[in-house]
Short mmCIF file of C-alpha atoms and ligand atoms in Angstrom, two decimals:
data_model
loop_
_atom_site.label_atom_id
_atom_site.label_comp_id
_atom_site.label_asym_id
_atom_site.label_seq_id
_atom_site.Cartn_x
_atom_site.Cartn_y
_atom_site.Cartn_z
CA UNK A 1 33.38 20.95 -29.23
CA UNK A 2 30.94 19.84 -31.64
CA UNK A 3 31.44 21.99 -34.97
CA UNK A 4 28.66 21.79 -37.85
CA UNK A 5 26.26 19.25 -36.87
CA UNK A 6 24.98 17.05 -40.22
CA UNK A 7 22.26 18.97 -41.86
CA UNK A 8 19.62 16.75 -41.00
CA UNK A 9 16.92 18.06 -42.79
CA UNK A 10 14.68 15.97 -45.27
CA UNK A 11 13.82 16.67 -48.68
CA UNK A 12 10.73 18.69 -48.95
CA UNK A 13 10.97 20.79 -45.90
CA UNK A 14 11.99 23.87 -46.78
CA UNK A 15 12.02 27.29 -44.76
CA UNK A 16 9.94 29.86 -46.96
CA UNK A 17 10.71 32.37 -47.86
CA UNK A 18 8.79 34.90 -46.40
CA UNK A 19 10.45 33.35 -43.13
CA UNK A 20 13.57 34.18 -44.27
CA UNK A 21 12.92 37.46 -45.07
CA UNK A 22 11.31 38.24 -42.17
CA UNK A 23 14.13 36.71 -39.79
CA UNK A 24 16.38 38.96 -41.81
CA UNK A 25 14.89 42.42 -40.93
CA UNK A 26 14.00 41.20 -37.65
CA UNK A 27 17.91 40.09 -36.75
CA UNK A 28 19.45 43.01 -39.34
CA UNK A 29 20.79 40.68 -41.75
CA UNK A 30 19.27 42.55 -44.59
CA UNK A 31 16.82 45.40 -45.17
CA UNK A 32 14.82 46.70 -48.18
CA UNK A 33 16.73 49.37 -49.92
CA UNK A 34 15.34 52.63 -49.13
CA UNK A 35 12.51 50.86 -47.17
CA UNK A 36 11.28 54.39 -45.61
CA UNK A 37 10.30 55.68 -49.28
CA UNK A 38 8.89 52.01 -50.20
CA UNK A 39 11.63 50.51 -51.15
CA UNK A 40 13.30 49.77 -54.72
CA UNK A 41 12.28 46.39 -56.23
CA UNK A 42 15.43 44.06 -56.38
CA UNK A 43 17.34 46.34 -54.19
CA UNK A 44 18.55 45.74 -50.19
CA UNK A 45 20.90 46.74 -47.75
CA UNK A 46 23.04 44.75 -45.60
CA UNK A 47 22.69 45.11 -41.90
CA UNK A 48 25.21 44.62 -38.97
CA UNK A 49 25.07 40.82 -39.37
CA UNK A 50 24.01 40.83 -43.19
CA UNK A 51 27.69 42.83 -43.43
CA UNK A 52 29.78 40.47 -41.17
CA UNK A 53 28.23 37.67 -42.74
CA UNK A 54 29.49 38.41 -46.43
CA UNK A 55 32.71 39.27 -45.12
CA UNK A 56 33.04 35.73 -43.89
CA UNK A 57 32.20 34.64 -47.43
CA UNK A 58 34.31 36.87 -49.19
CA UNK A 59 37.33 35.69 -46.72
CA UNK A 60 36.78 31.91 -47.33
CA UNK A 61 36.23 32.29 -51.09
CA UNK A 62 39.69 34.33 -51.12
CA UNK A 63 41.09 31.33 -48.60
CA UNK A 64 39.79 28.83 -50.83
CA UNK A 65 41.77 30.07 -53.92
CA UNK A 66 45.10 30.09 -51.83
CA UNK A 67 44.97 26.18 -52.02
CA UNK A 68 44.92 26.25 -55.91
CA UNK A 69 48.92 25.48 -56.65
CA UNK A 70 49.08 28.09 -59.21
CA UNK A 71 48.81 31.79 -58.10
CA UNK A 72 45.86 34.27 -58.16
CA UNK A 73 46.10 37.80 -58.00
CA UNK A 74 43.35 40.30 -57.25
CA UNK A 75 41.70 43.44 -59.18
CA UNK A 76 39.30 46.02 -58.42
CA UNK A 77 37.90 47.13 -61.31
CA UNK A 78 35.68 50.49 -61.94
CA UNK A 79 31.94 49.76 -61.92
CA UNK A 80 31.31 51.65 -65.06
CA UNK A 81 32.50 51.14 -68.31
CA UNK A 82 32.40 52.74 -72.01
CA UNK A 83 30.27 51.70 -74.54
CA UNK A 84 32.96 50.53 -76.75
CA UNK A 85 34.33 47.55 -74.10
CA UNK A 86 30.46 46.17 -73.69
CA UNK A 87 30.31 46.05 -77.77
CA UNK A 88 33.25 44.49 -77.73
CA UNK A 89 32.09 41.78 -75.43
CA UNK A 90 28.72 41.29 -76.60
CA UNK A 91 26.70 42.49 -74.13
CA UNK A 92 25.15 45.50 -76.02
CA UNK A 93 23.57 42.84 -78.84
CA UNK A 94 22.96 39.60 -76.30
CA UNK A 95 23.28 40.28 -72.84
CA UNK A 96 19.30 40.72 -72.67
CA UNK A 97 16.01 38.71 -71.81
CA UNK A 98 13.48 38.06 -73.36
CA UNK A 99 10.03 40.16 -72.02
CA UNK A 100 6.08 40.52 -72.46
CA UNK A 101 3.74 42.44 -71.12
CA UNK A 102 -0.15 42.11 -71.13
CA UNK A 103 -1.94 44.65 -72.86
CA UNK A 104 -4.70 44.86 -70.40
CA UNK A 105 -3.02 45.40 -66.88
CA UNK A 106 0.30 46.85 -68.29
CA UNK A 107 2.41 43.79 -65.91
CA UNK A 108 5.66 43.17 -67.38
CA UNK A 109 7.18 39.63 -67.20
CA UNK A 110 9.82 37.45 -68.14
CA UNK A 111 8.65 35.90 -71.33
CA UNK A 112 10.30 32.44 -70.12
CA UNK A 113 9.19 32.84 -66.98
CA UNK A 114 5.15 32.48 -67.72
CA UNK A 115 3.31 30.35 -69.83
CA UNK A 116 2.34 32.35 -72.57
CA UNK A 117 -0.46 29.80 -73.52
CA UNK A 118 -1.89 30.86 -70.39
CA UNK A 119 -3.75 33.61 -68.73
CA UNK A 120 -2.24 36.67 -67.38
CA UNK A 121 -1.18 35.61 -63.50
CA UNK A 122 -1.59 39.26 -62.34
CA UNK A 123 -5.45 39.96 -64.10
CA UNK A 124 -6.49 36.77 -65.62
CA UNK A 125 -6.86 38.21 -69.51
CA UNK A 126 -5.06 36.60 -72.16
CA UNK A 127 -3.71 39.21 -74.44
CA UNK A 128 -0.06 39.31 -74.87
CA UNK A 129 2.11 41.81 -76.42
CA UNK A 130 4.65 40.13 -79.09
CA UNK A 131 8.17 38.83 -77.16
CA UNK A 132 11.01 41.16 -77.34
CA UNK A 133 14.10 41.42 -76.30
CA UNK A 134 14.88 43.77 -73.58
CA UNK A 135 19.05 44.65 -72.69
CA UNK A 136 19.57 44.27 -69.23
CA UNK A 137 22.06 46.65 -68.72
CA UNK A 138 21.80 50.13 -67.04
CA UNK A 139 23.35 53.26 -69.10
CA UNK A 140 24.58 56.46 -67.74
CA UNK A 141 26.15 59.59 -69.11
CA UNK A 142 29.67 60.24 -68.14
CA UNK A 143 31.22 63.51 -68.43
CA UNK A 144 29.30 67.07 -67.23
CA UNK A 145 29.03 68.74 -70.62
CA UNK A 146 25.18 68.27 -72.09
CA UNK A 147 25.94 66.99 -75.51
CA UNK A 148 29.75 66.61 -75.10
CA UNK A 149 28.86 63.32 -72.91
CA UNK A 150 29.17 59.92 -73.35
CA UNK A 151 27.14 56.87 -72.95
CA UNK A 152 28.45 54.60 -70.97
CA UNK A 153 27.14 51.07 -68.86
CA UNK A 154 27.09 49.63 -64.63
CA UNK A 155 28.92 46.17 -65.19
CA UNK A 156 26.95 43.56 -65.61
CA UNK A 157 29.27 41.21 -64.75
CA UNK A 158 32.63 41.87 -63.06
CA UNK A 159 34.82 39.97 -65.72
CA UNK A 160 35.20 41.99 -68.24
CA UNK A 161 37.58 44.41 -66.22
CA UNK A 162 39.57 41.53 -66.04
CA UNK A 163 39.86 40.84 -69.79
CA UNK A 164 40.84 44.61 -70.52
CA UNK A 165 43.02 44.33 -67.79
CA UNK A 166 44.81 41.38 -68.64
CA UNK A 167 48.19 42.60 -70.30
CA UNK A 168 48.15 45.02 -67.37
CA UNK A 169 48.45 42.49 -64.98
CA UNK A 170 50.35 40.38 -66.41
CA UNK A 171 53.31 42.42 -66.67
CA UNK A 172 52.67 44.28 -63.48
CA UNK A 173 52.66 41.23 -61.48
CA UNK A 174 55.01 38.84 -63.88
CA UNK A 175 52.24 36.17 -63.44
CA UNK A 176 53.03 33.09 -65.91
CA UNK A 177 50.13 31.32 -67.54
CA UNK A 178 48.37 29.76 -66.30
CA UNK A 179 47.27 31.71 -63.46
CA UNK A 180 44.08 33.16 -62.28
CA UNK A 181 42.83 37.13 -62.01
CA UNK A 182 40.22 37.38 -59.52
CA UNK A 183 37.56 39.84 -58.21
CA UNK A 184 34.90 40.62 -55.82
CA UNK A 185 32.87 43.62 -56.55
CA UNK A 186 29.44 44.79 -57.36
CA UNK A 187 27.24 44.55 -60.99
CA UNK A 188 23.89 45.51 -62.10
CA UNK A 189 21.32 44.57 -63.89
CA UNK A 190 17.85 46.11 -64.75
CA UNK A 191 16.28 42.29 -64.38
CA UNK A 192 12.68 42.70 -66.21
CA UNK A 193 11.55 40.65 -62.86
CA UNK A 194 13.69 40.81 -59.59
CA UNK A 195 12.38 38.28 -57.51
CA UNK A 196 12.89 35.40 -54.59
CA UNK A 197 14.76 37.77 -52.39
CA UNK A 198 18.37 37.74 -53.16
CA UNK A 199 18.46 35.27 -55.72
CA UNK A 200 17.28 37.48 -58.40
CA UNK A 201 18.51 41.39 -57.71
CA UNK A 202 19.65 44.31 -59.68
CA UNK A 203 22.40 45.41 -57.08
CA UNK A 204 24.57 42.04 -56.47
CA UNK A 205 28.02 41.95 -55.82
CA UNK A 206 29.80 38.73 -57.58
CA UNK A 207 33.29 36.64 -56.60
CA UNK A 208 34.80 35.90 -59.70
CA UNK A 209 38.06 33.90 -60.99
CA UNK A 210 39.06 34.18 -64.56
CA UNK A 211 41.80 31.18 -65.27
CA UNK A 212 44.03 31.83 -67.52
CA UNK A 213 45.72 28.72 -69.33
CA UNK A 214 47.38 27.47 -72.74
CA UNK A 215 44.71 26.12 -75.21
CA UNK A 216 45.71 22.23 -74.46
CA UNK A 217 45.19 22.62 -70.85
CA UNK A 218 41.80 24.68 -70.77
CA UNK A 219 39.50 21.34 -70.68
CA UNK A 220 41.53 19.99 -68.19
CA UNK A 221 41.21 22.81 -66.02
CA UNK A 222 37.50 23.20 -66.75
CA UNK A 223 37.01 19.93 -65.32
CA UNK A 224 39.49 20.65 -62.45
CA UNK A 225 37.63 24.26 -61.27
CA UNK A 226 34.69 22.47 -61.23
CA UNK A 227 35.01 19.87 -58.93
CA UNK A 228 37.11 22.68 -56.94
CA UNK A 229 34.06 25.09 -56.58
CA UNK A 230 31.84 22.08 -55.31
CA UNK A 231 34.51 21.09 -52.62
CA UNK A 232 33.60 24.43 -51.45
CA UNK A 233 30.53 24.85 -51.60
CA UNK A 234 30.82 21.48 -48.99
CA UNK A 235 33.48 23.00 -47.05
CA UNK A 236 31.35 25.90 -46.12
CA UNK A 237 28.39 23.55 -44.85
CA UNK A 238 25.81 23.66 -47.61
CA UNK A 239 24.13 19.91 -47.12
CA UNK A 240 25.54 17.81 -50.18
CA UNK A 241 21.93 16.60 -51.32
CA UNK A 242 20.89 19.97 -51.89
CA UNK A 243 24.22 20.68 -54.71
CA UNK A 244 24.21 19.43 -57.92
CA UNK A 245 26.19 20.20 -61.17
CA UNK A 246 24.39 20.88 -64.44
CA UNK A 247 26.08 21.16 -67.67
CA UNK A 248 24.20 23.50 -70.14
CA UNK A 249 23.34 22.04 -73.40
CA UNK A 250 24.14 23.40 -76.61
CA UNK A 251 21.02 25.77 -76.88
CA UNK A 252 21.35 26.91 -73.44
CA UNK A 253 25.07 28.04 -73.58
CA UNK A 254 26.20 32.26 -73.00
CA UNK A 255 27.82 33.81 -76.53
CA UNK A 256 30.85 33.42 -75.25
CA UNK A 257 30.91 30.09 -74.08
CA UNK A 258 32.03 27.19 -75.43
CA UNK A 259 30.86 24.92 -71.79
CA UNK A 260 29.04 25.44 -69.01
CA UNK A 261 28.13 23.60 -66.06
CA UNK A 262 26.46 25.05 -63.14
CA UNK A 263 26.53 24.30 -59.84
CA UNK A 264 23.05 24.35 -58.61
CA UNK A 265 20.99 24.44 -55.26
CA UNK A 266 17.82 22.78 -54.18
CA UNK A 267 15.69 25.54 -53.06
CA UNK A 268 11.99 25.52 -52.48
CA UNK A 269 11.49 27.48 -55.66
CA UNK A 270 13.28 24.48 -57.68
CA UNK A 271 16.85 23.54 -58.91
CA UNK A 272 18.90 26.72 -59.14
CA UNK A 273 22.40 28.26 -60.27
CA UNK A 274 24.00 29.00 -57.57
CA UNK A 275 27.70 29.31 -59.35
CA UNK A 276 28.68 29.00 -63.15
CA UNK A 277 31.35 27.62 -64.28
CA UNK A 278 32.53 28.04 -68.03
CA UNK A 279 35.01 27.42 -70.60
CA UNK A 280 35.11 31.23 -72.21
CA UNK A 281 37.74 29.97 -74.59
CA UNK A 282 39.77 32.79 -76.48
CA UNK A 283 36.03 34.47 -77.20
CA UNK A 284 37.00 37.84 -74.74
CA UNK A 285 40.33 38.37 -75.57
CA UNK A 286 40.13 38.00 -79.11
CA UNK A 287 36.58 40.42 -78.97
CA UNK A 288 38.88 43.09 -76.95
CA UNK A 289 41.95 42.40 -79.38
CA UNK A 290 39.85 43.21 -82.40
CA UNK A 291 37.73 46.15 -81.41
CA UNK A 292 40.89 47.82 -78.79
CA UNK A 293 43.47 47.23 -81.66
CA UNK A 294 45.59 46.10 -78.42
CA UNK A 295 47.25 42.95 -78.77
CA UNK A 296 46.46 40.92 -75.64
CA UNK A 297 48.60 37.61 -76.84
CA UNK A 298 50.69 36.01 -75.07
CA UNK A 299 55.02 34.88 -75.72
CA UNK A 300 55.38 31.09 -75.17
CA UNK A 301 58.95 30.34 -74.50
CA UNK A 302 59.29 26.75 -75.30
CA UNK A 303 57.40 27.11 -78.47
CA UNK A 304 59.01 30.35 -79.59
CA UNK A 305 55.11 31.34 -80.62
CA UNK A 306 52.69 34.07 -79.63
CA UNK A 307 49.16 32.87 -78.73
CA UNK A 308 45.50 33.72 -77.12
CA UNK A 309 45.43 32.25 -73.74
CA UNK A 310 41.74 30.21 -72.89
CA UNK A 311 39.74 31.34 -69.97
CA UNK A 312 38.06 29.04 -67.51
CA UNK A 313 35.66 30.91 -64.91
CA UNK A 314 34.13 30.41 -61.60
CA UNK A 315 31.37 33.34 -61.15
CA UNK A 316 29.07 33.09 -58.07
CA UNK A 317 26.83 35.76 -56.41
CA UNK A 318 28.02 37.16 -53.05
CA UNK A 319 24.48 37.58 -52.44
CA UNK A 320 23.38 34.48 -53.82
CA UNK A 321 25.22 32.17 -51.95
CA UNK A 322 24.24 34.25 -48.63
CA UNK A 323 20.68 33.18 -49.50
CA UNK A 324 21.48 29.52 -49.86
CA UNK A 325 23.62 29.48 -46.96
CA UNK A 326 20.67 31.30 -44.96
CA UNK A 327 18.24 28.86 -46.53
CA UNK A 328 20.52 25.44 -46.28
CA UNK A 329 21.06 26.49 -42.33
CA UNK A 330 17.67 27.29 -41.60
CA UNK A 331 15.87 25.11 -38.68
CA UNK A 332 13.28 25.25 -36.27
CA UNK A 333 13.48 22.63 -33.14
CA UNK A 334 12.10 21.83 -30.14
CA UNK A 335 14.40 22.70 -26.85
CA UNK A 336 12.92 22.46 -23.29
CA UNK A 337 9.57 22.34 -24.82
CA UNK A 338 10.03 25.16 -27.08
CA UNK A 339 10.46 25.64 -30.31
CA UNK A 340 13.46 27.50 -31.22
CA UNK A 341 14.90 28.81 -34.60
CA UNK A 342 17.90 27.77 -34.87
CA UNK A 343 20.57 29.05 -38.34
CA UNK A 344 23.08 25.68 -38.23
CA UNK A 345 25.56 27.96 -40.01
CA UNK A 346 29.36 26.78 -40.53
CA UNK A 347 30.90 28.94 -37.41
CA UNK A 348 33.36 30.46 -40.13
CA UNK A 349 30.17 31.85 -42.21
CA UNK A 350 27.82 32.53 -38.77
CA UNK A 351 28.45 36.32 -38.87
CA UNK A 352 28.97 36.05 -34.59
CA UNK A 353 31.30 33.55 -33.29
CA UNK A 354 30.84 33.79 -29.74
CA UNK A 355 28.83 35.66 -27.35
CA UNK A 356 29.54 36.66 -24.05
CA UNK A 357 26.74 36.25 -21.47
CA UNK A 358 27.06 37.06 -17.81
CA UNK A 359 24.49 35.25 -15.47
CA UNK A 360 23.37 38.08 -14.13
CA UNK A 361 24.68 41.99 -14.10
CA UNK A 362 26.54 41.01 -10.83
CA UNK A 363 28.93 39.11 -13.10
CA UNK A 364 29.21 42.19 -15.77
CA UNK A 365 33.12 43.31 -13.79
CA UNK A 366 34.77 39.69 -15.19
CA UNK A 367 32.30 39.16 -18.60
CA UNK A 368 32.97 42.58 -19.85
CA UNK A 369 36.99 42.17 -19.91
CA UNK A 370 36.81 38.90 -21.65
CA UNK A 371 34.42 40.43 -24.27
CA UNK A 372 37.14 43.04 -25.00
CA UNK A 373 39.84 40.74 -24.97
CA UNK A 374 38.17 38.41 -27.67
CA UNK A 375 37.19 41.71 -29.56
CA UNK A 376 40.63 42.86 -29.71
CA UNK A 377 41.67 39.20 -30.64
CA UNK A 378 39.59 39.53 -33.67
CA UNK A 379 36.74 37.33 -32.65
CA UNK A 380 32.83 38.26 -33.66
CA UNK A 381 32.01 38.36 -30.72
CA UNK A 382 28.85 40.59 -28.79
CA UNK A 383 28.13 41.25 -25.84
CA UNK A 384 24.51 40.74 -23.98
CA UNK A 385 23.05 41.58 -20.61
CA UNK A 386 19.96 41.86 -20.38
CA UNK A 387 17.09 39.26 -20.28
CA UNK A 388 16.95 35.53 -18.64
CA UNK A 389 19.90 33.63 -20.18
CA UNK A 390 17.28 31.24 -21.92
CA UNK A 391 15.76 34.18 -24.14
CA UNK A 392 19.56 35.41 -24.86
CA UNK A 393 20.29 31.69 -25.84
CA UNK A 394 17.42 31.68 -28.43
CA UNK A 395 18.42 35.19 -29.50
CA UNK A 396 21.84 34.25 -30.35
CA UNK A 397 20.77 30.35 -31.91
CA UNK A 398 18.84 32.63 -34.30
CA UNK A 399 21.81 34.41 -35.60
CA UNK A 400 23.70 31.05 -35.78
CA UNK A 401 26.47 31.98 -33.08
CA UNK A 402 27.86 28.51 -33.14
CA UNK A 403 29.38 29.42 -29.24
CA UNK A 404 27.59 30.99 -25.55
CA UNK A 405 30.17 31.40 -23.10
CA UNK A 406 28.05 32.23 -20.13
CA UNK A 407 30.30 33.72 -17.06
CA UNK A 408 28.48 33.02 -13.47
CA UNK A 409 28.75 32.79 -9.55
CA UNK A 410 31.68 30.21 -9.64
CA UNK A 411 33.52 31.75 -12.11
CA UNK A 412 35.53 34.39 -9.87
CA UNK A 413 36.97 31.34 -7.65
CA UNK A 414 37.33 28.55 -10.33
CA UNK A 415 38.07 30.83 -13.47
CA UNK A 416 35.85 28.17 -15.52
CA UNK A 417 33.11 29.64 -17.19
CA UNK A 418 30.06 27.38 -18.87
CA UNK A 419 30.89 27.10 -23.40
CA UNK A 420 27.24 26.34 -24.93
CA UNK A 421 26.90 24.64 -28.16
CA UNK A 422 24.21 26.25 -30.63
CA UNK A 423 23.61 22.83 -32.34
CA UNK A 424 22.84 19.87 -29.75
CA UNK A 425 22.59 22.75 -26.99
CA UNK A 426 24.83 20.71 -24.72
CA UNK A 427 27.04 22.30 -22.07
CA UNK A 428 30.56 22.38 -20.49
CA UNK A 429 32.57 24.06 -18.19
CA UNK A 430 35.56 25.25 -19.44
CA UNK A 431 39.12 27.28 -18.30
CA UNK A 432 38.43 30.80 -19.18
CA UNK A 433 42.48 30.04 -20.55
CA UNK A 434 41.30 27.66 -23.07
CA UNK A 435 38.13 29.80 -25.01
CA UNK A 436 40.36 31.16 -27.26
CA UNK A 437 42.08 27.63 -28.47
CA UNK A 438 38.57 25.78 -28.60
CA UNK A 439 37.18 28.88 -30.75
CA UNK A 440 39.99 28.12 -33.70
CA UNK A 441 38.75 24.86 -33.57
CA UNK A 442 35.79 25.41 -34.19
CA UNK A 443 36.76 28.47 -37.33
CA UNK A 444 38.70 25.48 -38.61
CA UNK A 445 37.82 24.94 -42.29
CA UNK A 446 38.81 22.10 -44.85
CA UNK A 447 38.92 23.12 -48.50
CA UNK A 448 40.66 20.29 -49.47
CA UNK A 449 37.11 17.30 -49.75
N1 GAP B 501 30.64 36.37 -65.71
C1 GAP B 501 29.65 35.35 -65.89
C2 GAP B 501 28.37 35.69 -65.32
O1 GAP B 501 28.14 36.80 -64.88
P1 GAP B 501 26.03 34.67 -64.70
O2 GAP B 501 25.59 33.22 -64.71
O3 GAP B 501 25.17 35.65 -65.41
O4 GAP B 501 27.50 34.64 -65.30
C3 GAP B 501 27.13 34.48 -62.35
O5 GAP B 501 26.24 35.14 -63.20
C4 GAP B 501 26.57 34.37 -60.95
O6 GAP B 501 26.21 35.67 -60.47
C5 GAP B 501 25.30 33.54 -60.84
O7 GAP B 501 25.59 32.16 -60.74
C6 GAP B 501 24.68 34.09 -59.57
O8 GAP B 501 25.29 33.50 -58.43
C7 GAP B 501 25.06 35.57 -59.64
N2 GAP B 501 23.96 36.37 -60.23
C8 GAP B 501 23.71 36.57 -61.54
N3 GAP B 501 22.65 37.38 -61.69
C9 GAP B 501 22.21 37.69 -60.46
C10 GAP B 501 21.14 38.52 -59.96
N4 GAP B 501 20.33 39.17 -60.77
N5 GAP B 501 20.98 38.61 -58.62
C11 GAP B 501 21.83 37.95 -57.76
N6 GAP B 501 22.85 37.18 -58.19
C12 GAP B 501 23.05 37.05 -59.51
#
């Protein structure tokens, strides 16, 4: 069975976006947020397939860090946290962009995002407010009392739980530096300008590993985690000419790092971040030390001496890296004359692996069973009647199912049914014995380059 065909597209032709968008309501990958009462700029909901889809990520991100040699273990932090931890860590006086607006037709914008030389994009006057900075995090009040309650922040990030949590961990789980703490979970921010879909929201859920190390080794494993996060990023299918790494200059680093290099994605909109990795240093840990009191150091045994463990981190958007893989996988073909649309996703990402297709209704008695059996097996799998098998073909290409198993006349007598590939569209007979075997080879995934 052919798995993930080459990415064959060129440079240059790119799916837009409004394609995207549209094949993602249409298929119930992903709808507006509260789309009925017009929506909420910069936030969606997953559908059926948007939901299986991320689940596949999440799963191979997890998979991915089992083949680092030292261990990971996994938090799940709150979402919100009090004011004191986000002074502590910077975010109250940096995390924030900086914004204008234009005094004519009130539009707000990114102030690095226009050309401030120019005209106003939305009316066409020229007359800017001055630049300030705007904090991109969302408060709340915590506690029911009016007066007695506190302010308090969404996450803008997910690491920080992980910093707080550090001593916890450490001598819950007797984890030995260096080892990584990692989580998957959701964080806002109020982004002055949500925009290109999902690559800009203010609802995004982010996989992130916090590597924790001895000073000495922390460039080392900077450099490692790197070329790590770009193996996967190739082991999940995303076409190699479209990836790049970018280290951040000087000027462009985060307060709290000390490196950063991005790994970035070719979309039609430009070079992108699609993942950051950085060398965090001691910065979080020593910010929570001070302003906790706590002492978060570290007892090294051969040197008899207590220190402040460096952090390396891999943060990448759950939602993000949906987009690119939507984007990267995104083809339209000609088959029998037609054209087709075609998502060439890896068949561990596609959020169906196989569906089940009899002929005709006649052949529902033997299709159905081996839809349940699959099911119950753990396979994506769905299950579709209705309409000539051609249309159910392009219906399931569109979704990227990577396998058809159609079941048909001869089937009863020769227990074969016919396996059809989603990427070259050929077709085989096959023992109905042997689907499940030829599916694991196909979910088969290499982390290791
Ligand atoms: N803890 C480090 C951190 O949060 P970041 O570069 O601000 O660093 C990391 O975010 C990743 O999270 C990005 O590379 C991107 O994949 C994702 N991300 C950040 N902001 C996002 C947004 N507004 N919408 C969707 N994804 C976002």
């Amino acid at each position: 069975m052919d798995a993930h065909a080459p990415n064959s597209t060129s440079e240059g032709s790119f799916v837009t976006l409004e394609k995207l968008v549209s094949l993602c309501k249409r298929r119930g990958f992903i709808f507006q947020s509260a789309e009925i009462y017009g929506g909420v700029t910069g936030l969606y909901d997953n559908g059926p397939l948007g939901t299986l889809m991320k689940q596949n990520i999440r799963n191979l991100w997890k998979q991915s860090l089992n083949h680092l040699e030292q261990d990971v273990v996994y938090i799940d932090g709150a979402l919100i946290g009090p004011e004191a931890m986000w002074k502590a860590s910077g975010h109250i006086s940096n995390f924030h962009d900086p914004m204008v607006d234009c005094m004519v037709c009130k539009h707000r914008y990114r102030a690095d995002d226009i050309n401030l030389e120019k005209p106003c994009p939305h009316c066409g006057n020229k007359q800017w407010t001055a630049v300030r900075d705007f904090n991109l995090m969302f408060t709340t009040q915590v506690g029911a009392n009016t007066g007695q309650s506190t302010t308090a922040y969404l996450r803008p990030e997910t690491a920080q739980v992980v910093f707080v949590n550090f001593k916890n961990v450490m001598t819950s789980s007797r984890a030995k530096i260096p080892f990584g703490i990692a989580q998957i979970g959701k964080a806002f921010r109020n982004e002055i300008t949500p925009k290109q879909f999902l690559f800009r929201m203010r609802e995004f859920e982010q996989m992130e590993l916090e590597w924790f190390c001895k000073p000495s080794e922390s460039n080392d494993f900077y450099n490692f985690l790197m070329l790590q996060r770009m193996m996967f990023m190739h082991a999940i299918g995303i076409t190699k000419e479209r990836l790049r790494l970018h280290a951040h200059a000087q000027g462009e680093l985060s307060h709290y790092s000390r490196g950063t290099s991005d790994i970035e994605y070719h979309f039609s909109f430009g070079w992108k971040e699609l993942e950051g990795i950085a060398h965090r240093g001691d910065y979080d840990l020593t910010q929570h030390m001070e302003h906790s009191g706590k002492d978060l150091k570290v007892y090294d045994e051969e040197t008899k001496e207590s220190y402040t463990p460096h952090v390396v981190e891999c943060s990448v958007g759950v939602d993000r890296l949906f987009l690119t893989l939507l984007f990267d996988a995104y083809y339209e073909d000609t088959v029998e004359g037609e054209t087709r649309t075609v998502l060439r996703l890896h068949p561990a990402i596609a959020p169906i692996t196989v569906a089940i297709l009899p002929l005709t209704k006649k052949q529902h008695d033997l299709a159905h069973p081996l839809y349940k059996k699959l099911k119950l097996a753990n396979y994506s799998v769905e299950y579709d009647v209705s309409g000539s098998i051609g249309k159910r073909y392009r219906r399931q290409d569109e979704i990227g199912t990577p396998a058809c198993i159609t079941v048909d006349f001869d089937t009863p007598t020769d227990n074969m049914v016919t396996l059809r590939h989603r990427d070259s569209t050929k077709q085989e007979r096959i023992s109905i014995d042997d689907i499940t075997k030829r599916l694991d080879e196909l979910l088969k995934i290499s982390f290791l380059g």
